[in-house]
PDB file of C-alpha atoms and ligand atoms in Angstrom:
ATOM      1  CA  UNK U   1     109.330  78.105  74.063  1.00  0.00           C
ATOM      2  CA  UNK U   2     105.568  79.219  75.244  1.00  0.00           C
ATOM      3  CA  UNK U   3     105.275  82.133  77.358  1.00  0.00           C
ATOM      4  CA  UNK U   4     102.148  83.318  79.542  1.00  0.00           C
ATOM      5  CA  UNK U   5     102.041  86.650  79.843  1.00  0.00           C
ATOM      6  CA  UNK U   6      99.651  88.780  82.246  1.00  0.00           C
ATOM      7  CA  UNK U   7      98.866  91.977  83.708  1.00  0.00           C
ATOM      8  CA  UNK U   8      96.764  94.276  85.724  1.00  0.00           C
ATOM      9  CA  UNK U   9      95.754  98.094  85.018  1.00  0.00           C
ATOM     10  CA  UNK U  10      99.134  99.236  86.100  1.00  0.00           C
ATOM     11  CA  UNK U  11     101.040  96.680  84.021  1.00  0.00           C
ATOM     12  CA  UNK U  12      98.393  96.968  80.910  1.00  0.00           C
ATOM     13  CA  UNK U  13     100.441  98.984  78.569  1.00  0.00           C
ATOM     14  CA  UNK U  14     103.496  97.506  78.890  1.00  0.00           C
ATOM     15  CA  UNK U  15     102.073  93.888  78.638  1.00  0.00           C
ATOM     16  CA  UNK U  16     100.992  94.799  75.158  1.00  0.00           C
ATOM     17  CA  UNK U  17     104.504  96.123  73.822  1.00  0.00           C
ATOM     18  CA  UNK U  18     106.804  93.220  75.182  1.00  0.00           C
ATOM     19  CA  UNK U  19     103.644  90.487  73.621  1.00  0.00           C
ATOM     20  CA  UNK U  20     104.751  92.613  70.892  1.00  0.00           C
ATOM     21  CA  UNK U  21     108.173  92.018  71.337  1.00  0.00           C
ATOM     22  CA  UNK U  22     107.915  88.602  71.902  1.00  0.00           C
ATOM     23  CA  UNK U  23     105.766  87.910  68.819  1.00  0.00           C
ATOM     24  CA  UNK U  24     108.902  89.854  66.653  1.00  0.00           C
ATOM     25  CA  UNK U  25     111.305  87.009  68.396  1.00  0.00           C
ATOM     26  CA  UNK U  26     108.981  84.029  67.554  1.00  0.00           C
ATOM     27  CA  UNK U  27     108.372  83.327  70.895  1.00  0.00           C
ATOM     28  CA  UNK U  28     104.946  81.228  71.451  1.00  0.00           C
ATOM     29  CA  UNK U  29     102.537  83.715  73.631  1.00  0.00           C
ATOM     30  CA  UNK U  30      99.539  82.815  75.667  1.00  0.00           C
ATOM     31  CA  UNK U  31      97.620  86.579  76.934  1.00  0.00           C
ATOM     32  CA  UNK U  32      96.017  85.759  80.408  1.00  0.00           C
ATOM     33  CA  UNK U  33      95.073  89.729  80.163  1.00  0.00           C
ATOM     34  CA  UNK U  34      93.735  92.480  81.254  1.00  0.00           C
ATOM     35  CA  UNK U  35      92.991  93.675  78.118  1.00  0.00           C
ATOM     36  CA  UNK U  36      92.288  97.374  79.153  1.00  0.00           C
ATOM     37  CA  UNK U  37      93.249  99.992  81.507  1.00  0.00           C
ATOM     38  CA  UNK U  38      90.419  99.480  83.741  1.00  0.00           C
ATOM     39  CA  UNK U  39      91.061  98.980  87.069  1.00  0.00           C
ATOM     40  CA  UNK U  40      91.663  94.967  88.152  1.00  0.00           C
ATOM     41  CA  UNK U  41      93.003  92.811  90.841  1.00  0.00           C
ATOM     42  CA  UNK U  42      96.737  91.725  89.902  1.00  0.00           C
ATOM     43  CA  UNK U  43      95.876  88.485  92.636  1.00  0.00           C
ATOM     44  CA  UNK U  44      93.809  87.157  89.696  1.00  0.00           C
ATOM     45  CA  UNK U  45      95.690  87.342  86.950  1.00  0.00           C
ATOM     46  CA  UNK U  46      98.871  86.057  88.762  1.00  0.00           C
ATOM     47  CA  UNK U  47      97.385  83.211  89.522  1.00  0.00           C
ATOM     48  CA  UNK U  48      96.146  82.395  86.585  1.00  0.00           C
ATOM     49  CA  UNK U  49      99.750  82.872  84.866  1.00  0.00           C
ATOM     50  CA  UNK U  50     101.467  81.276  87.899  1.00  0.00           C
ATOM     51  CA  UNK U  51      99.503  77.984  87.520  1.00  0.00           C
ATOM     52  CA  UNK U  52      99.975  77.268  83.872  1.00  0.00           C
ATOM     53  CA  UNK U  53     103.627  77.564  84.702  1.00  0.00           C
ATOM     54  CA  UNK U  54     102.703  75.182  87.731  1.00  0.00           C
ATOM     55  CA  UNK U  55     100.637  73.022  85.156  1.00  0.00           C
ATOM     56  CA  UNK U  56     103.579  72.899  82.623  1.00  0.00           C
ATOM     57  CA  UNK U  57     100.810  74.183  80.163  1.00  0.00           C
ATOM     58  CA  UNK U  58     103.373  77.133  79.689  1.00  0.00           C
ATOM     59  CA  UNK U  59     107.369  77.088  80.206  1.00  0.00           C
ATOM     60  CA  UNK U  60     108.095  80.231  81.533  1.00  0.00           C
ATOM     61  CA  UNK U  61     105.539  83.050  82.951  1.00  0.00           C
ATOM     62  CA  UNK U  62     105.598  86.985  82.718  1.00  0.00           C
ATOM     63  CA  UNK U  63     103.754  89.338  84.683  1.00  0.00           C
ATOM     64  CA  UNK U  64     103.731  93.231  84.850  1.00  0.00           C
ATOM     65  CA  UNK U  65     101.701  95.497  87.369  1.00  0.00           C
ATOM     66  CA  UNK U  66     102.489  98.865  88.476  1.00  0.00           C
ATOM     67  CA  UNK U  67     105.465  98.083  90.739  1.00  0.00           C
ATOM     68  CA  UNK U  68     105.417  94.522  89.973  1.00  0.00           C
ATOM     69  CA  UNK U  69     105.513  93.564  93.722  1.00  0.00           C
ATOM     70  CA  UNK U  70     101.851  92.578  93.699  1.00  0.00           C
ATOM     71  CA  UNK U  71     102.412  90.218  91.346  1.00  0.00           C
ATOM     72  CA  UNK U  72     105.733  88.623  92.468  1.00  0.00           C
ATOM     73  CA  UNK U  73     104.424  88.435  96.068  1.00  0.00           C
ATOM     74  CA  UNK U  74     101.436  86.358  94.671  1.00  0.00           C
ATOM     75  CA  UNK U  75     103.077  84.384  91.978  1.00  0.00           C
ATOM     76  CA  UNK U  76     105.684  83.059  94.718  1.00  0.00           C
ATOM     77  CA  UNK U  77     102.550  81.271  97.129  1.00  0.00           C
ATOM     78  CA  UNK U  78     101.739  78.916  93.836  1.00  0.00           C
ATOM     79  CA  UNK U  79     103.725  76.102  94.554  1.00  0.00           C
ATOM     80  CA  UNK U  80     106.545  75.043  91.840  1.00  0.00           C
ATOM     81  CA  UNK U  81     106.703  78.609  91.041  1.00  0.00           C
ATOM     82  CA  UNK U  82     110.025  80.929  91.260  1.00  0.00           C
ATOM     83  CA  UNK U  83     108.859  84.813  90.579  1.00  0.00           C
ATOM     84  CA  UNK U  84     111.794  87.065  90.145  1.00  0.00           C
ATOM     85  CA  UNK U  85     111.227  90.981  90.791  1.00  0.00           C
ATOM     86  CA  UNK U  86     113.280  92.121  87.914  1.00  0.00           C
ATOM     87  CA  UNK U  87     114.153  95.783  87.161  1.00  0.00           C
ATOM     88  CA  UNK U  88     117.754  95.249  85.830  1.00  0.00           C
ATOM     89  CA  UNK U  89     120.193  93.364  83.427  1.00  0.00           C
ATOM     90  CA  UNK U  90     122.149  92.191  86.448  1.00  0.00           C
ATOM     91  CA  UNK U  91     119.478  90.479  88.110  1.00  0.00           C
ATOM     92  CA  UNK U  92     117.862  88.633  84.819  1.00  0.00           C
ATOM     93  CA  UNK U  93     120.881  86.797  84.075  1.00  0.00           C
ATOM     94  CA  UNK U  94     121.729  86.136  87.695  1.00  0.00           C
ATOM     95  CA  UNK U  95     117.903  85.295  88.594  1.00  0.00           C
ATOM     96  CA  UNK U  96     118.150  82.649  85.562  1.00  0.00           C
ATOM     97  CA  UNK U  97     121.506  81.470  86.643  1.00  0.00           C
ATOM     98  CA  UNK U  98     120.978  81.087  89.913  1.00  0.00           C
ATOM     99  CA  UNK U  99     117.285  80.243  91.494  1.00  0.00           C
ATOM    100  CA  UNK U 100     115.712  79.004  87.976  1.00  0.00           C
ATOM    101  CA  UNK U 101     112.888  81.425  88.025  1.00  0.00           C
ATOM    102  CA  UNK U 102     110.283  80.327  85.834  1.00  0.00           C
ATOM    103  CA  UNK U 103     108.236  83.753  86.291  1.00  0.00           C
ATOM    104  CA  UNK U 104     109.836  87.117  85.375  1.00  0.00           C
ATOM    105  CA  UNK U 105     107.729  90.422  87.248  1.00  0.00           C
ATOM    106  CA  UNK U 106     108.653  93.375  86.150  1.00  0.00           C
ATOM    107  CA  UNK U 107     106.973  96.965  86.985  1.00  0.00           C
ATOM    108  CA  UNK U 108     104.809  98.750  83.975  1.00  0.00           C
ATOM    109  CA  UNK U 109     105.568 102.523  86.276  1.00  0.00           C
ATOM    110  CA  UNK U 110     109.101 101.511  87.190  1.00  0.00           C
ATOM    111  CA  UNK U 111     110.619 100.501  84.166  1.00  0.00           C
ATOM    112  CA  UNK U 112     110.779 101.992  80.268  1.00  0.00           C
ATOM    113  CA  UNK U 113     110.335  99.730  77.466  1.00  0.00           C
ATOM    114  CA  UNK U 114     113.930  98.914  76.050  1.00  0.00           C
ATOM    115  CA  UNK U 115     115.240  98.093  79.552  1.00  0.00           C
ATOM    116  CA  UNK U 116     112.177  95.692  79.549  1.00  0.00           C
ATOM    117  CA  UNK U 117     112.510  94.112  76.214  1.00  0.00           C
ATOM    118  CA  UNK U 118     116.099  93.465  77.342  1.00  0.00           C
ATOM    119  CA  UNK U 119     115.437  92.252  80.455  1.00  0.00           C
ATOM    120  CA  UNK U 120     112.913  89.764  78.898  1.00  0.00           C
ATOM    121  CA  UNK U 121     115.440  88.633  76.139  1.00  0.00           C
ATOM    122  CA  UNK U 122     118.370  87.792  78.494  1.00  0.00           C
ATOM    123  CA  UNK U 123     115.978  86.612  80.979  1.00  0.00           C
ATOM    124  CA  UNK U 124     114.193  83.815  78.296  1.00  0.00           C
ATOM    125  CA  UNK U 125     117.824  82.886  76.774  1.00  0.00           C
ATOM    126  CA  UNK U 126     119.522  82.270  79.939  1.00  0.00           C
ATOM    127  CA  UNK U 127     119.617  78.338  80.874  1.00  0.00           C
ATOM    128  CA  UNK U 128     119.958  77.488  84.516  1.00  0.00           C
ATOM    129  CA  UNK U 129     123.698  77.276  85.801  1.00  0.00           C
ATOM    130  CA  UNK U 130     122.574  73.697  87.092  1.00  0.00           C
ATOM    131  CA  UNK U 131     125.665  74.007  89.792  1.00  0.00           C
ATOM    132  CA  UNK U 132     125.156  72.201  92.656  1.00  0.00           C
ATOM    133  CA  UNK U 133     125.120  74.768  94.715  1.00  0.00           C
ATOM    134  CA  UNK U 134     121.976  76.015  93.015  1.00  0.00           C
ATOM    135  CA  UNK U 135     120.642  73.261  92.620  1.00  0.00           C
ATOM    136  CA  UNK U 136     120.261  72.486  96.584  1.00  0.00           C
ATOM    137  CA  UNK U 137     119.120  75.902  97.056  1.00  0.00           C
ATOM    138  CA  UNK U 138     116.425  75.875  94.514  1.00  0.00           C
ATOM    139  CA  UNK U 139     115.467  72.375  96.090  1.00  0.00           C
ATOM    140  CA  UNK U 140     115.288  73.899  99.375  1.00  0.00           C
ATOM    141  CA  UNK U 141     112.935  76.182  98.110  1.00  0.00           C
ATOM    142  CA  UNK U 142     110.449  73.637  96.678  1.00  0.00           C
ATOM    143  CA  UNK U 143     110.888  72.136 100.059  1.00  0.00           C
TER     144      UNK U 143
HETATM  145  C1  RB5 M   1      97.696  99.129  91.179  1.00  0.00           C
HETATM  146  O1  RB5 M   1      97.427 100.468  91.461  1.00  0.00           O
HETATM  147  C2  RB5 M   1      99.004  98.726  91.824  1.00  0.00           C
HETATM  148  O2  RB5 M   1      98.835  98.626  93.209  1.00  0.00           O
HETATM  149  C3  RB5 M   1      99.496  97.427  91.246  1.00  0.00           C
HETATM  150  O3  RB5 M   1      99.653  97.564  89.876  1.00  0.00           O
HETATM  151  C4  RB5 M   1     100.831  96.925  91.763  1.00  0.00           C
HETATM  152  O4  RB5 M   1     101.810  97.907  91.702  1.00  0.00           O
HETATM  153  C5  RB5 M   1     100.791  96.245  93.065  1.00  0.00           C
HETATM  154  O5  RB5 M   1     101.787  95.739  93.575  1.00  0.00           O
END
């Protein structure tokens, strides 16, 4: 599996512990940035993550800002792309489960770093329930 990961100023540090984590798990990682704590746009970098999920260059995206709002908010206008808000165990698994999400946002000043690394893990390892009912909702979406 091949993961983009990106974040802004707000997501920074926490970007750079789960590409961490997911180098430890052999997971394939392409770093859209930002590569400091400077101040940046989160628009930019979302997009940039959002459309190499679009473009199938990637199979699943991450993306981390302060709240991770900004990001999910613009992740969710590229088209093709399901960005799940995540701050809990609950919701990975069911976001996986249930609407596919191909792009997990989580929040660098919401969150601590375990809960992250195993929100990321269940998140990446759970499949799609492909149950019907799903599967017309998540085509409703794309519609
Ligand atoms: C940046 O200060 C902050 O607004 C951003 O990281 C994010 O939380 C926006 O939704």
């Amino acid at each position: 599996m091949k993961v983009a990961i990106g974040a802004d100023h707000g997501g920074f540090e926490l970007k750079e512990k789960v590409v961490n984590f997911l180098n430890e798990n052999a997971i394939e990682v392409e770093d859209y940035g930002t590569d400091s704590l400077d101040s940046c746009d989160y628009n930019d970098i979302a997009l940039n993550v959002s459309q190499a999920v679009r473009d199938q260059k990637v199979d699943r995206g991450i993306l981390i800002c302060g709240t991770g709002i900004g990001m999910s908010i613009q992740a969710n206008k590229v088209e093709g792309v399901r960005a799940a808000l995540v701050h809990d165990l609950f919701s990975a698994k069911a976001t996986r489960l249930h609407n596919d999400s191909n792009v997990l946002c989580m929040g660098g000043r919401i969150i601590g770093d375990e809960i992250a690394f195993a929100i990321t893990d269940i998140w990446l390892k759970t499949p799609f329930s492909h149950q019907e009912r799903h599967v017309r909702r998540v085509n409703k979406i794309e519609k």
